[in-house]
Short mmCIF file of N, CA and C and ligand atoms in Angstrom, two decimals:
data_model
loop_
_atom_site.label_atom_id
_atom_site.label_comp_id
_atom_site.label_asym_id
_atom_site.label_seq_id
_atom_site.Cartn_x
_atom_site.Cartn_y
_atom_site.Cartn_z
N UNK A 1 0.84 -1.20 0.00
CA UNK A 1 0.00 0.00 0.00
C UNK A 1 0.88 1.25 0.00
N UNK A 2 0.44 2.26 -0.76
CA UNK A 2 1.22 3.49 -0.88
C UNK A 2 0.64 4.57 0.03
N UNK A 3 1.51 5.18 0.85
CA UNK A 3 1.08 6.27 1.71
C UNK A 3 1.68 7.57 1.23
N UNK A 4 0.83 8.55 1.02
CA UNK A 4 1.28 9.87 0.59
C UNK A 4 1.27 10.83 1.78
N UNK A 5 2.18 11.83 1.71
CA UNK A 5 2.18 12.88 2.73
C UNK A 5 0.93 13.74 2.56
N UNK A 6 0.63 14.52 3.60
CA UNK A 6 -0.52 15.44 3.52
C UNK A 6 -0.33 16.44 2.39
N UNK A 7 0.91 16.87 2.19
CA UNK A 7 1.17 17.84 1.11
C UNK A 7 0.89 17.25 -0.26
N UNK A 8 1.32 15.99 -0.45
CA UNK A 8 1.05 15.34 -1.75
C UNK A 8 -0.45 15.26 -1.97
N UNK A 9 -1.19 14.83 -0.94
CA UNK A 9 -2.64 14.70 -1.08
C UNK A 9 -3.28 16.05 -1.36
N UNK A 10 -2.79 17.09 -0.67
CA UNK A 10 -3.34 18.43 -0.87
C UNK A 10 -3.15 18.89 -2.31
N UNK A 11 -1.95 18.72 -2.84
CA UNK A 11 -1.67 19.17 -4.22
C UNK A 11 -2.35 18.27 -5.25
N UNK A 12 -2.53 17.01 -4.91
CA UNK A 12 -3.22 16.10 -5.83
C UNK A 12 -4.71 16.45 -5.91
N UNK A 13 -5.30 16.70 -4.75
CA UNK A 13 -6.75 16.96 -4.72
C UNK A 13 -7.10 18.39 -5.13
N UNK A 14 -6.16 19.33 -4.93
CA UNK A 14 -6.39 20.73 -5.30
C UNK A 14 -5.20 21.26 -6.09
N UNK A 15 -4.94 20.70 -7.25
CA UNK A 15 -3.74 21.12 -7.98
C UNK A 15 -3.80 22.59 -8.39
N UNK A 16 -2.68 23.28 -8.19
CA UNK A 16 -2.57 24.70 -8.56
C UNK A 16 -2.05 24.82 -9.99
N UNK A 17 -2.54 25.86 -10.67
CA UNK A 17 -1.99 26.24 -11.98
C UNK A 17 -2.17 25.18 -13.07
N UNK A 18 -3.29 24.47 -13.02
CA UNK A 18 -3.60 23.52 -14.09
C UNK A 18 -4.07 24.28 -15.32
N UNK A 19 -3.65 23.84 -16.49
CA UNK A 19 -4.12 24.46 -17.73
C UNK A 19 -3.00 24.70 -18.71
N UNK A 20 -3.24 25.62 -19.64
CA UNK A 20 -2.19 25.95 -20.58
C UNK A 20 -2.19 27.45 -20.80
N UNK A 21 -1.12 27.96 -21.36
CA UNK A 21 -1.01 29.39 -21.63
C UNK A 21 -0.99 29.60 -23.13
N UNK A 22 -1.99 30.31 -23.60
CA UNK A 22 -2.02 30.66 -25.02
C UNK A 22 -0.82 31.57 -25.28
N UNK A 23 -0.13 31.37 -26.37
CA UNK A 23 1.07 32.16 -26.70
C UNK A 23 2.13 32.09 -25.60
N UNK A 24 2.34 30.91 -25.06
CA UNK A 24 3.37 30.74 -24.02
C UNK A 24 4.74 31.12 -24.58
N UNK A 25 5.59 31.65 -23.70
CA UNK A 25 6.96 31.98 -24.13
C UNK A 25 7.82 30.73 -24.23
N UNK A 26 7.47 29.71 -23.43
CA UNK A 26 8.23 28.46 -23.48
C UNK A 26 7.33 27.29 -23.13
N UNK A 27 7.55 26.16 -23.81
CA UNK A 27 6.78 24.95 -23.55
C UNK A 27 7.76 23.79 -23.37
N UNK A 28 7.55 23.02 -22.33
CA UNK A 28 8.42 21.85 -22.09
C UNK A 28 7.58 20.62 -21.84
N UNK A 29 7.86 19.57 -22.57
CA UNK A 29 7.08 18.33 -22.42
C UNK A 29 8.04 17.18 -22.16
N UNK A 30 7.69 16.37 -21.17
CA UNK A 30 8.49 15.17 -20.91
C UNK A 30 7.54 13.98 -20.71
N UNK A 31 8.07 12.81 -21.00
CA UNK A 31 7.32 11.58 -20.78
C UNK A 31 8.12 10.68 -19.85
N UNK A 32 7.40 9.92 -19.06
CA UNK A 32 8.07 9.00 -18.15
C UNK A 32 8.18 7.63 -18.82
N UNK A 33 9.39 7.20 -19.13
CA UNK A 33 9.55 5.93 -19.85
C UNK A 33 9.09 4.73 -19.04
N UNK A 34 9.00 4.88 -17.72
CA UNK A 34 8.61 3.74 -16.88
C UNK A 34 7.11 3.46 -17.00
N UNK A 35 6.31 4.53 -17.02
CA UNK A 35 4.86 4.32 -17.02
C UNK A 35 4.15 4.91 -18.22
N UNK A 36 4.86 5.76 -18.99
CA UNK A 36 4.24 6.36 -20.17
C UNK A 36 3.47 7.63 -19.88
N UNK A 37 3.49 8.11 -18.63
CA UNK A 37 2.76 9.33 -18.31
C UNK A 37 3.46 10.55 -18.92
N UNK A 38 2.67 11.62 -19.12
CA UNK A 38 3.17 12.81 -19.80
C UNK A 38 2.92 14.06 -18.96
N UNK A 39 3.85 15.01 -19.06
CA UNK A 39 3.71 16.28 -18.34
C UNK A 39 4.17 17.41 -19.26
N UNK A 40 3.37 18.46 -19.35
CA UNK A 40 3.73 19.62 -20.17
C UNK A 40 3.63 20.88 -19.33
N UNK A 41 4.67 21.70 -19.36
CA UNK A 41 4.67 22.99 -18.67
C UNK A 41 4.68 24.12 -19.69
N UNK A 42 3.94 25.17 -19.37
CA UNK A 42 3.87 26.38 -20.20
C UNK A 42 4.33 27.54 -19.31
N UNK A 43 5.19 28.40 -19.83
CA UNK A 43 5.67 29.54 -19.02
C UNK A 43 5.55 30.85 -19.78
N UNK A 44 5.33 31.90 -19.02
CA UNK A 44 5.43 33.27 -19.51
C UNK A 44 6.61 33.90 -18.78
N UNK A 45 7.45 34.61 -19.52
CA UNK A 45 8.68 35.17 -18.94
C UNK A 45 8.70 36.69 -19.18
N UNK A 46 9.07 37.41 -18.13
CA UNK A 46 9.26 38.86 -18.27
C UNK A 46 10.44 39.26 -17.39
N UNK A 47 11.33 40.09 -17.93
CA UNK A 47 12.51 40.52 -17.18
C UNK A 47 13.23 39.35 -16.52
N UNK A 48 13.35 38.27 -17.28
CA UNK A 48 14.10 37.09 -16.82
C UNK A 48 13.42 36.33 -15.68
N UNK A 49 12.14 36.66 -15.42
CA UNK A 49 11.42 35.96 -14.35
C UNK A 49 10.19 35.24 -14.92
N UNK A 50 9.83 34.15 -14.25
CA UNK A 50 8.62 33.44 -14.65
C UNK A 50 7.42 34.16 -14.03
N UNK A 51 6.60 34.76 -14.88
CA UNK A 51 5.47 35.54 -14.36
C UNK A 51 4.16 34.75 -14.46
N UNK A 52 4.16 33.66 -15.19
CA UNK A 52 2.98 32.79 -15.21
C UNK A 52 3.44 31.38 -15.56
N UNK A 53 2.78 30.41 -14.99
CA UNK A 53 3.12 29.01 -15.26
C UNK A 53 1.86 28.17 -15.17
N UNK A 54 1.70 27.26 -16.12
CA UNK A 54 0.56 26.34 -16.12
C UNK A 54 1.08 24.95 -16.52
N UNK A 55 0.32 23.93 -16.16
CA UNK A 55 0.74 22.59 -16.56
C UNK A 55 -0.45 21.72 -16.94
N UNK A 56 -0.16 20.73 -17.75
CA UNK A 56 -1.11 19.66 -18.06
C UNK A 56 -0.38 18.35 -17.81
N UNK A 57 -0.91 17.55 -16.93
CA UNK A 57 -0.27 16.27 -16.60
C UNK A 57 -1.26 15.13 -16.78
N UNK A 58 -0.85 14.18 -17.59
CA UNK A 58 -1.64 12.96 -17.76
C UNK A 58 -0.86 11.87 -17.05
N UNK A 59 -1.16 11.72 -15.76
CA UNK A 59 -0.36 10.78 -15.00
C UNK A 59 -1.00 10.46 -13.67
N UNK A 60 -0.21 9.86 -12.80
CA UNK A 60 -0.71 9.40 -11.51
C UNK A 60 -0.86 10.58 -10.54
N UNK A 61 -1.40 10.30 -9.37
CA UNK A 61 -1.59 11.33 -8.37
C UNK A 61 -0.30 11.99 -7.95
N UNK A 62 0.77 11.21 -7.82
CA UNK A 62 2.06 11.78 -7.43
C UNK A 62 2.57 12.74 -8.51
N UNK A 63 2.39 12.38 -9.77
CA UNK A 63 2.85 13.24 -10.86
C UNK A 63 2.06 14.55 -10.89
N UNK A 64 0.78 14.48 -10.60
CA UNK A 64 -0.04 15.70 -10.55
C UNK A 64 0.40 16.57 -9.37
N UNK A 65 0.64 15.95 -8.21
CA UNK A 65 1.10 16.71 -7.05
C UNK A 65 2.46 17.35 -7.32
N UNK A 66 3.34 16.61 -7.98
CA UNK A 66 4.67 17.14 -8.33
C UNK A 66 4.51 18.35 -9.26
N UNK A 67 3.66 18.24 -10.26
CA UNK A 67 3.45 19.34 -11.20
C UNK A 67 2.96 20.58 -10.47
N UNK A 68 1.98 20.37 -9.61
CA UNK A 68 1.40 21.49 -8.87
C UNK A 68 2.45 22.16 -7.98
N UNK A 69 3.23 21.34 -7.28
CA UNK A 69 4.27 21.90 -6.40
C UNK A 69 5.32 22.65 -7.20
N UNK A 70 5.75 22.08 -8.32
CA UNK A 70 6.74 22.77 -9.17
C UNK A 70 6.19 24.12 -9.60
N UNK A 71 4.94 24.16 -10.00
CA UNK A 71 4.38 25.43 -10.48
C UNK A 71 4.41 26.48 -9.39
N UNK A 72 4.15 26.09 -8.15
CA UNK A 72 4.20 27.05 -7.04
C UNK A 72 5.63 27.47 -6.73
N UNK A 73 6.55 26.52 -6.85
CA UNK A 73 7.94 26.80 -6.47
C UNK A 73 8.62 27.77 -7.45
N UNK A 74 8.19 27.78 -8.71
CA UNK A 74 8.93 28.55 -9.72
C UNK A 74 8.29 29.90 -10.04
N UNK A 75 7.03 30.10 -9.64
CA UNK A 75 6.36 31.35 -9.98
C UNK A 75 7.10 32.54 -9.35
N UNK A 76 7.47 33.49 -10.17
CA UNK A 76 8.17 34.69 -9.68
C UNK A 76 9.68 34.54 -9.58
N UNK A 77 10.18 33.34 -9.83
CA UNK A 77 11.63 33.09 -9.73
C UNK A 77 12.34 33.47 -11.03
N UNK A 78 13.64 33.76 -10.93
CA UNK A 78 14.43 34.01 -12.15
C UNK A 78 14.69 32.69 -12.86
N UNK A 79 15.03 32.80 -14.15
CA UNK A 79 15.31 31.58 -14.92
C UNK A 79 16.49 30.82 -14.32
N UNK A 80 17.47 31.55 -13.82
CA UNK A 80 18.65 30.89 -13.23
C UNK A 80 18.24 30.11 -11.97
N UNK A 81 17.39 30.73 -11.14
CA UNK A 81 16.94 30.04 -9.93
C UNK A 81 16.18 28.76 -10.29
N UNK A 82 15.35 28.85 -11.32
CA UNK A 82 14.55 27.68 -11.71
C UNK A 82 15.43 26.58 -12.29
N UNK A 83 16.49 26.98 -13.00
CA UNK A 83 17.36 25.97 -13.58
C UNK A 83 18.12 25.20 -12.50
N UNK A 84 18.23 25.79 -11.31
CA UNK A 84 18.90 25.09 -10.19
C UNK A 84 17.95 24.14 -9.47
N UNK A 85 16.66 24.23 -9.74
CA UNK A 85 15.68 23.36 -9.07
C UNK A 85 15.88 21.92 -9.53
N UNK A 86 15.94 21.02 -8.56
CA UNK A 86 16.14 19.61 -8.90
C UNK A 86 14.88 18.80 -8.57
N UNK A 87 14.81 17.61 -9.12
CA UNK A 87 13.69 16.73 -8.81
C UNK A 87 13.67 16.37 -7.32
N UNK A 88 14.84 16.29 -6.72
CA UNK A 88 14.91 16.02 -5.27
C UNK A 88 14.31 17.17 -4.47
N UNK A 89 14.59 18.42 -4.91
CA UNK A 89 14.02 19.59 -4.22
C UNK A 89 12.50 19.49 -4.19
N UNK A 90 11.94 19.08 -5.32
CA UNK A 90 10.48 19.00 -5.44
C UNK A 90 9.94 17.90 -4.52
N UNK A 91 10.58 16.74 -4.53
CA UNK A 91 10.14 15.64 -3.67
C UNK A 91 10.22 16.04 -2.20
N UNK A 92 11.28 16.77 -1.83
CA UNK A 92 11.43 17.22 -0.44
C UNK A 92 10.34 18.22 -0.07
N UNK A 93 10.03 19.13 -1.02
CA UNK A 93 9.00 20.14 -0.75
C UNK A 93 7.64 19.48 -0.52
N UNK A 94 7.47 18.29 -1.06
CA UNK A 94 6.22 17.55 -0.85
C UNK A 94 6.30 16.64 0.38
N UNK A 95 7.34 16.84 1.19
CA UNK A 95 7.58 15.99 2.37
C UNK A 95 7.80 14.54 1.98
N UNK A 96 8.43 14.36 0.82
CA UNK A 96 8.82 13.03 0.39
C UNK A 96 7.72 12.32 -0.40
N UNK A 97 8.16 11.31 -1.13
CA UNK A 97 7.23 10.45 -1.88
C UNK A 97 7.54 9.00 -1.53
N UNK A 98 6.56 8.14 -1.60
CA UNK A 98 6.84 6.71 -1.35
C UNK A 98 7.89 6.22 -2.34
N UNK A 99 8.70 5.26 -1.92
CA UNK A 99 9.83 4.82 -2.75
C UNK A 99 9.39 4.34 -4.13
N UNK A 100 8.22 3.74 -4.22
CA UNK A 100 7.79 3.26 -5.54
C UNK A 100 7.19 4.37 -6.40
N UNK A 101 7.20 5.61 -5.87
CA UNK A 101 6.68 6.75 -6.62
C UNK A 101 7.75 7.81 -6.89
N UNK A 102 8.99 7.51 -6.50
CA UNK A 102 10.06 8.48 -6.71
C UNK A 102 10.22 8.80 -8.19
N UNK A 103 10.04 7.77 -9.04
CA UNK A 103 10.21 8.02 -10.48
C UNK A 103 9.21 9.06 -11.00
N UNK A 104 8.08 9.19 -10.31
CA UNK A 104 7.06 10.16 -10.74
C UNK A 104 7.56 11.59 -10.56
N UNK A 105 8.44 11.80 -9.57
CA UNK A 105 8.94 13.15 -9.32
C UNK A 105 9.99 13.56 -10.35
N UNK A 106 10.43 12.59 -11.16
CA UNK A 106 11.49 12.91 -12.13
C UNK A 106 11.00 13.70 -13.33
N UNK A 107 9.69 13.91 -13.42
CA UNK A 107 9.18 14.66 -14.56
C UNK A 107 9.18 16.17 -14.31
N UNK A 108 8.86 16.58 -13.09
CA UNK A 108 8.54 17.98 -12.79
C UNK A 108 9.61 18.97 -13.18
N UNK A 109 10.76 18.88 -12.53
CA UNK A 109 11.83 19.85 -12.80
C UNK A 109 12.32 19.71 -14.25
N UNK A 110 12.35 18.48 -14.75
CA UNK A 110 12.81 18.26 -16.12
C UNK A 110 11.92 18.99 -17.13
N UNK A 111 10.60 18.91 -16.93
CA UNK A 111 9.67 19.59 -17.85
C UNK A 111 9.86 21.10 -17.79
N UNK A 112 10.06 21.61 -16.58
CA UNK A 112 10.27 23.05 -16.42
C UNK A 112 11.56 23.48 -17.11
N UNK A 113 12.62 22.71 -16.91
CA UNK A 113 13.91 23.04 -17.55
C UNK A 113 13.76 23.05 -19.07
N UNK A 114 12.98 22.11 -19.59
CA UNK A 114 12.76 22.07 -21.04
C UNK A 114 12.01 23.31 -21.52
N UNK A 115 11.04 23.76 -20.72
CA UNK A 115 10.29 24.97 -21.09
C UNK A 115 11.23 26.17 -21.14
N UNK A 116 12.18 26.23 -20.22
CA UNK A 116 13.14 27.34 -20.21
C UNK A 116 14.06 27.24 -21.44
N UNK A 117 14.51 26.03 -21.74
CA UNK A 117 15.34 25.84 -22.95
C UNK A 117 14.58 26.29 -24.19
N UNK A 118 13.31 25.94 -24.25
CA UNK A 118 12.46 26.32 -25.37
C UNK A 118 12.35 27.85 -25.45
N UNK A 119 12.13 28.49 -24.29
CA UNK A 119 12.06 29.96 -24.25
C UNK A 119 13.38 30.56 -24.74
N UNK A 120 14.49 30.04 -24.24
CA UNK A 120 15.79 30.60 -24.61
C UNK A 120 16.07 30.45 -26.10
N UNK A 121 15.71 29.31 -26.67
CA UNK A 121 15.96 29.10 -28.10
C UNK A 121 15.14 30.09 -28.93
N UNK A 122 13.90 30.34 -28.51
CA UNK A 122 13.08 31.32 -29.23
C UNK A 122 13.66 32.71 -29.07
N UNK A 123 14.10 33.03 -27.87
CA UNK A 123 14.64 34.34 -27.55
C UNK A 123 15.91 34.61 -28.36
N UNK A 124 16.77 33.60 -28.46
CA UNK A 124 18.00 33.75 -29.25
C UNK A 124 17.66 34.05 -30.70
N UNK A 125 16.65 33.34 -31.22
CA UNK A 125 16.26 33.58 -32.61
C UNK A 125 15.74 35.00 -32.79
N UNK A 126 15.01 35.49 -31.78
CA UNK A 126 14.51 36.87 -31.85
C UNK A 126 15.68 37.84 -31.99
N UNK A 127 16.70 37.62 -31.15
CA UNK A 127 17.85 38.53 -31.17
C UNK A 127 18.57 38.50 -32.52
N UNK A 128 18.68 37.28 -33.08
CA UNK A 128 19.35 37.15 -34.37
C UNK A 128 18.56 37.91 -35.44
N UNK A 129 17.21 37.80 -35.38
CA UNK A 129 16.38 38.48 -36.37
C UNK A 129 16.47 40.00 -36.25
N UNK A 130 16.66 40.49 -35.01
CA UNK A 130 16.71 41.94 -34.80
C UNK A 130 18.02 42.54 -35.34
N UNK A 131 19.08 41.71 -35.44
CA UNK A 131 20.39 42.23 -35.85
C UNK A 131 20.41 42.56 -37.34
FE1 LIG B 1 3.57 7.52 -14.05
FE2 LIG B 1 3.68 8.27 -11.56
S1 LIG B 1 3.10 6.32 -12.30
S2 LIG B 1 4.30 9.39 -13.28
#
């Protein structure tokens, strides 16, 4: 039997920032090879900070809780601060995950990092076009 922390249950039952952002500045999608679940993050960036974040997760309760926690942890942070966020940080912020659910936490930070990479690649292209 799997026991979740109160924080995991709270974020699973009341996930924050679910949805998508039309005209997002960056989009990051990852899949979990172990179970096939998918997670997509959408970000809006202004002055090098994440000013809006939304996610869509097709996965287990732990993956939804991880997505929700990541979205709260990164809102208002600089891109550099977010790039330092690890999957372990997210699992700790949720007061841990059961050992058989640790792999579920491996999507959250990775999806966010991908969204930032996507934003940066678009931004670089903008700069090249302006020159
Ligand atoms: Fe797939 Fe948790 S079982 S992410």
